[in-house]
Tab-separated table of C-alpha atoms in Angstrom:
chain	number	residue	atom	x	y	z
Q	1	UNK	CA	-6.212	4.594	-25.765
Q	2	UNK	CA	-6.272	4.281	-29.563
Q	3	UNK	CA	-7.566	7.841	-29.952
Q	4	UNK	CA	-4.724	9.054	-27.704
Q	5	UNK	CA	-2.202	7.384	-30.015
Q	6	UNK	CA	-3.907	8.822	-33.097
Q	7	UNK	CA	-3.992	12.285	-31.506
Q	8	UNK	CA	-0.312	11.998	-30.596
Q	9	UNK	CA	0.582	10.909	-34.123
Q	10	UNK	CA	-1.412	13.826	-35.539
Q	11	UNK	CA	0.380	16.254	-33.202
Q	12	UNK	CA	3.762	14.862	-34.232
Q	13	UNK	CA	2.901	15.215	-37.918
Q	14	UNK	CA	1.714	18.807	-37.346
Q	15	UNK	CA	4.911	19.604	-35.447
Q	16	UNK	CA	7.000	18.259	-38.330
Q	17	UNK	CA	5.365	20.814	-40.622
Q	18	UNK	CA	4.924	23.695	-38.180
Q	19	UNK	CA	7.342	24.222	-35.262
Q	20	UNK	CA	4.676	26.207	-33.391
Q	21	UNK	CA	2.546	23.053	-33.225
Q	22	UNK	CA	5.370	21.475	-31.202
Q	23	UNK	CA	4.094	23.494	-28.220
Q	24	UNK	CA	1.211	21.058	-27.759
Q	25	UNK	CA	3.637	18.143	-27.511
Q	26	UNK	CA	5.727	20.175	-25.081
Q	27	UNK	CA	2.693	20.826	-22.859
Q	28	UNK	CA	1.733	17.168	-23.002
Q	29	UNK	CA	5.120	15.819	-21.874
Q	30	UNK	CA	7.139	18.533	-20.118
Q	31	UNK	CA	6.050	17.592	-16.583
Q	32	UNK	CA	6.763	13.886	-17.110
Q	33	UNK	CA	10.177	14.510	-18.662
Q	34	UNK	CA	11.074	17.023	-15.936
Q	35	UNK	CA	10.022	14.552	-13.238
Q	36	UNK	CA	12.078	11.777	-14.808
Q	37	UNK	CA	15.163	13.993	-15.050
Q	38	UNK	CA	14.695	15.441	-11.556
Q	39	UNK	CA	14.643	11.947	-10.038
Q	40	UNK	CA	17.830	11.152	-11.941
Q	41	UNK	CA	19.912	14.272	-11.192
Q	42	UNK	CA	18.446	15.281	-7.840
Q	43	UNK	CA	18.320	19.048	-8.169
Q	44	UNK	CA	15.864	21.491	-9.668
Q	45	UNK	CA	18.310	23.695	-11.566
Q	46	UNK	CA	19.971	20.865	-13.499
Q	47	UNK	CA	16.605	19.165	-14.080
Q	48	UNK	CA	15.166	22.357	-15.588
Q	49	UNK	CA	18.245	22.853	-17.746
Q	50	UNK	CA	18.251	19.274	-19.023
Q	51	UNK	CA	14.486	19.318	-19.634
Q	52	UNK	CA	14.900	22.402	-21.811
Q	53	UNK	CA	17.678	20.640	-23.720
Q	54	UNK	CA	15.471	17.579	-24.289
Q	55	UNK	CA	12.741	19.645	-25.892
Q	56	UNK	CA	15.195	21.798	-27.832
Q	57	UNK	CA	16.797	18.661	-29.245
Q	58	UNK	CA	13.385	17.110	-29.966
Q	59	UNK	CA	12.220	20.260	-31.757
Q	60	UNK	CA	15.354	20.318	-33.897
Q	61	UNK	CA	15.132	16.630	-34.775
Q	62	UNK	CA	11.376	16.112	-35.075
Q	63	UNK	CA	11.497	16.303	-38.899
Q	64	UNK	CA	13.633	13.128	-38.760
Q	65	UNK	CA	11.409	11.356	-36.195
Q	66	UNK	CA	9.927	8.101	-37.454
Q	67	UNK	CA	7.259	6.210	-35.558
Q	68	UNK	CA	8.675	2.704	-35.169
Q	69	UNK	CA	5.704	1.368	-33.237
Q	70	UNK	CA	6.722	3.133	-30.027
Q	71	UNK	CA	4.946	6.148	-28.588
Q	72	UNK	CA	6.475	9.575	-29.143
Q	73	UNK	CA	7.070	9.726	-25.375
Q	74	UNK	CA	9.549	6.837	-25.651
Q	75	UNK	CA	11.592	8.946	-28.076
Q	76	UNK	CA	11.557	11.885	-25.625
Q	77	UNK	CA	12.569	9.638	-22.715
Q	78	UNK	CA	15.404	8.244	-24.840
Q	79	UNK	CA	16.665	11.775	-25.494
Q	80	UNK	CA	16.358	12.517	-21.759
Q	81	UNK	CA	18.176	9.279	-20.903
Q	82	UNK	CA	21.072	10.192	-23.208
Q	83	UNK	CA	21.330	13.747	-21.872
Q	84	UNK	CA	21.310	12.538	-18.261
Q	85	UNK	CA	24.018	9.982	-19.092
Q	86	UNK	CA	26.092	12.762	-20.685
Q	87	UNK	CA	25.457	14.973	-17.654
Q	88	UNK	CA	26.811	12.277	-15.333
Q	89	UNK	CA	29.809	11.723	-17.582
Q	90	UNK	CA	30.515	15.455	-17.810
Q	91	UNK	CA	30.191	16.012	-14.074
Q	92	UNK	CA	31.871	12.706	-13.152
Q	93	UNK	CA	29.638	12.314	-10.191
Q	94	UNK	CA	26.896	10.114	-8.925
Q	95	UNK	CA	24.388	10.812	-6.253
Q	96	UNK	CA	25.694	8.563	-3.564
Q	97	UNK	CA	25.072	9.363	0.060
Q	98	UNK	CA	26.473	6.849	2.482
Q	99	UNK	CA	25.994	6.657	6.202
Q	100	UNK	CA	29.619	7.735	6.646
Q	101	UNK	CA	29.123	10.959	4.697
Q	102	UNK	CA	25.921	11.700	6.605
Q	103	UNK	CA	27.795	11.273	9.858
Q	104	UNK	CA	30.608	13.571	8.716
Q	105	UNK	CA	28.136	16.387	8.034
Q	106	UNK	CA	27.452	16.819	11.744
Q	107	UNK	CA	29.745	18.464	14.264
Q	108	UNK	CA	30.283	15.131	15.994
Q	109	UNK	CA	30.458	11.606	14.651
Q	110	UNK	CA	27.075	9.874	14.811
Q	111	UNK	CA	26.650	6.158	15.175
Q	112	UNK	CA	24.747	4.282	12.472
Q	113	UNK	CA	21.905	3.821	14.975
Q	114	UNK	CA	21.666	7.600	15.545
Q	115	UNK	CA	21.645	8.228	11.811
Q	116	UNK	CA	18.885	5.648	11.330
Q	117	UNK	CA	16.862	7.166	14.178
Q	118	UNK	CA	16.905	10.645	12.660
Q	119	UNK	CA	15.976	9.473	9.196
Q	120	UNK	CA	12.698	7.981	8.124
Q	121	UNK	CA	12.039	4.959	5.953
Q	122	UNK	CA	11.814	7.050	2.794
Q	123	UNK	CA	15.232	8.575	3.347
Q	124	UNK	CA	16.735	5.157	3.974
Q	125	UNK	CA	15.108	3.789	0.838
Q	126	UNK	CA	16.316	6.722	-1.298
Q	127	UNK	CA	19.801	6.332	0.109
Q	128	UNK	CA	19.809	2.646	-0.809
Q	129	UNK	CA	18.514	3.388	-4.311
Q	130	UNK	CA	21.296	5.921	-4.819
Q	131	UNK	CA	23.843	3.182	-4.095
Q	132	UNK	CA	22.529	1.148	-7.026
Q	133	UNK	CA	24.146	1.449	-10.461
Q	134	UNK	CA	22.755	4.256	-12.616
Q	135	UNK	CA	20.902	1.855	-14.915
Q	136	UNK	CA	19.008	0.340	-11.979
Q	137	UNK	CA	18.168	3.776	-10.569
Q	138	UNK	CA	16.748	4.682	-13.965
Q	139	UNK	CA	14.676	1.496	-14.047
Q	140	UNK	CA	13.133	2.269	-10.646
Q	141	UNK	CA	12.443	5.877	-11.651
Q	142	UNK	CA	10.643	4.817	-14.816
Q	143	UNK	CA	8.769	2.034	-13.010
Q	144	UNK	CA	7.573	3.894	-9.935
Q	145	UNK	CA	7.847	7.635	-10.580
Q	146	UNK	CA	6.716	7.477	-14.209
Q	147	UNK	CA	4.551	4.347	-13.751
Q	148	UNK	CA	5.730	2.794	-17.021
Q	149	UNK	CA	5.222	-0.830	-18.000
Q	150	UNK	CA	8.195	-3.097	-18.634
Q	151	UNK	CA	7.567	-2.814	-22.384
Q	152	UNK	CA	7.660	1.001	-22.207
Q	153	UNK	CA	10.782	0.924	-20.050
Q	154	UNK	CA	12.373	-1.403	-22.582
Q	155	UNK	CA	11.681	1.119	-25.338
Q	156	UNK	CA	13.261	3.931	-23.344
Q	157	UNK	CA	16.284	1.893	-22.255
Q	158	UNK	CA	16.747	0.099	-25.562
Q	159	UNK	CA	16.183	-3.400	-24.160
Q	160	UNK	CA	13.640	-6.170	-24.550
Q	161	UNK	CA	10.738	-6.529	-22.145
Q	162	UNK	CA	12.244	-9.801	-20.873
Q	163	UNK	CA	15.568	-8.101	-20.177
Q	164	UNK	CA	13.742	-5.394	-18.214
Q	165	UNK	CA	11.865	-8.006	-16.143
Q	166	UNK	CA	15.151	-9.705	-15.332
Q	167	UNK	CA	16.874	-6.416	-14.479
Q	168	UNK	CA	13.896	-5.406	-12.324
Q	169	UNK	CA	14.079	-8.654	-10.344
Q	170	UNK	CA	17.862	-8.313	-9.850
Q	171	UNK	CA	17.357	-4.682	-8.816
Q	172	UNK	CA	14.797	-5.602	-6.158
Q	173	UNK	CA	17.052	-8.352	-4.807
Q	174	UNK	CA	19.992	-5.908	-4.633
Q	175	UNK	CA	17.794	-3.291	-2.968
Q	176	UNK	CA	16.586	-5.831	-0.407
Q	177	UNK	CA	20.204	-6.698	0.353
Q	178	UNK	CA	21.114	-3.021	0.793
Q	179	UNK	CA	18.157	-2.536	3.125
Q	180	UNK	CA	18.750	-5.714	5.145
Q	181	UNK	CA	20.855	-3.820	7.683
Q	182	UNK	CA	17.749	-1.855	8.674
Q	183	UNK	CA	15.623	-4.150	10.844
Q	184	UNK	CA	12.485	-2.011	10.796
Q	185	UNK	CA	12.399	-1.596	7.035
Q	186	UNK	CA	11.436	-4.781	5.235
Q	187	UNK	CA	10.951	-4.874	1.484
Q	188	UNK	CA	10.056	-8.127	-0.195
Q	189	UNK	CA	10.600	-8.306	-3.960
Q	190	UNK	CA	7.282	-9.647	-5.236
Q	191	UNK	CA	7.727	-10.165	-8.947
Q	192	UNK	CA	4.337	-11.847	-9.294
Q	193	UNK	CA	2.369	-8.635	-8.728
Q	194	UNK	CA	1.380	-6.045	-11.341
Q	195	UNK	CA	4.642	-4.123	-10.998
Q	196	UNK	CA	6.477	-6.953	-12.727
Q	197	UNK	CA	4.579	-6.571	-15.989
C-alpha cells in the first residue's frame, strides 16, 4: 500500500513537470472515474463527456495540486463530483423513475403489482435509490460501486468520516422505507458490518 502511494506521488510530480506523464495517471483512474460518473448520470454519452472534462480539468490544474494527506484519486473524484453537480444543475433534471411513469410508458395502465412482477429486485432497488436525494445516491455509488471506505468518501464529499457514517445509516433507513412496499425484497441496514467503516 505504501509503495502504491509513493508511486502515485511520483506520477503526480512527474505530471506536474511533463504533461505527457499525465497519461499514466489517466490510465490508472479513467475506468474508476467513468464508472462513478456513469452511475451518477445514467447514460454512456454524458458519462464519457464528463469523464473527459474531469481529466482535462485535472491536467490543466495539476501544477496547482497539493497533496493534503489525501490520495490523488480523492482530488479526481472531487472534480467529478463538482462536474456532475453542475451537469444536474445545467440540465435541471434528476434520474427519478416512479411506478407511475413506468406504467404510463405502456399502452395500457399497469397496476403496481404488474409492474413489480415484470421487474426484478435489482430494478426495484435502483428505482428506490434514484428516489433518494443526489447526495445519498452519490454516497451509495462511492460505497458500493467504487468500494470506498467512509474516510475516502468523506474526502471526496468534503465531510468527516463520522458525518459519512451518519449519512450512510440515514440513507439505509430511508432506502429500507422506500423498499418496504415490496414484500419480497427485504433489506436490513446492518451498520455493524464492514460496509459501515
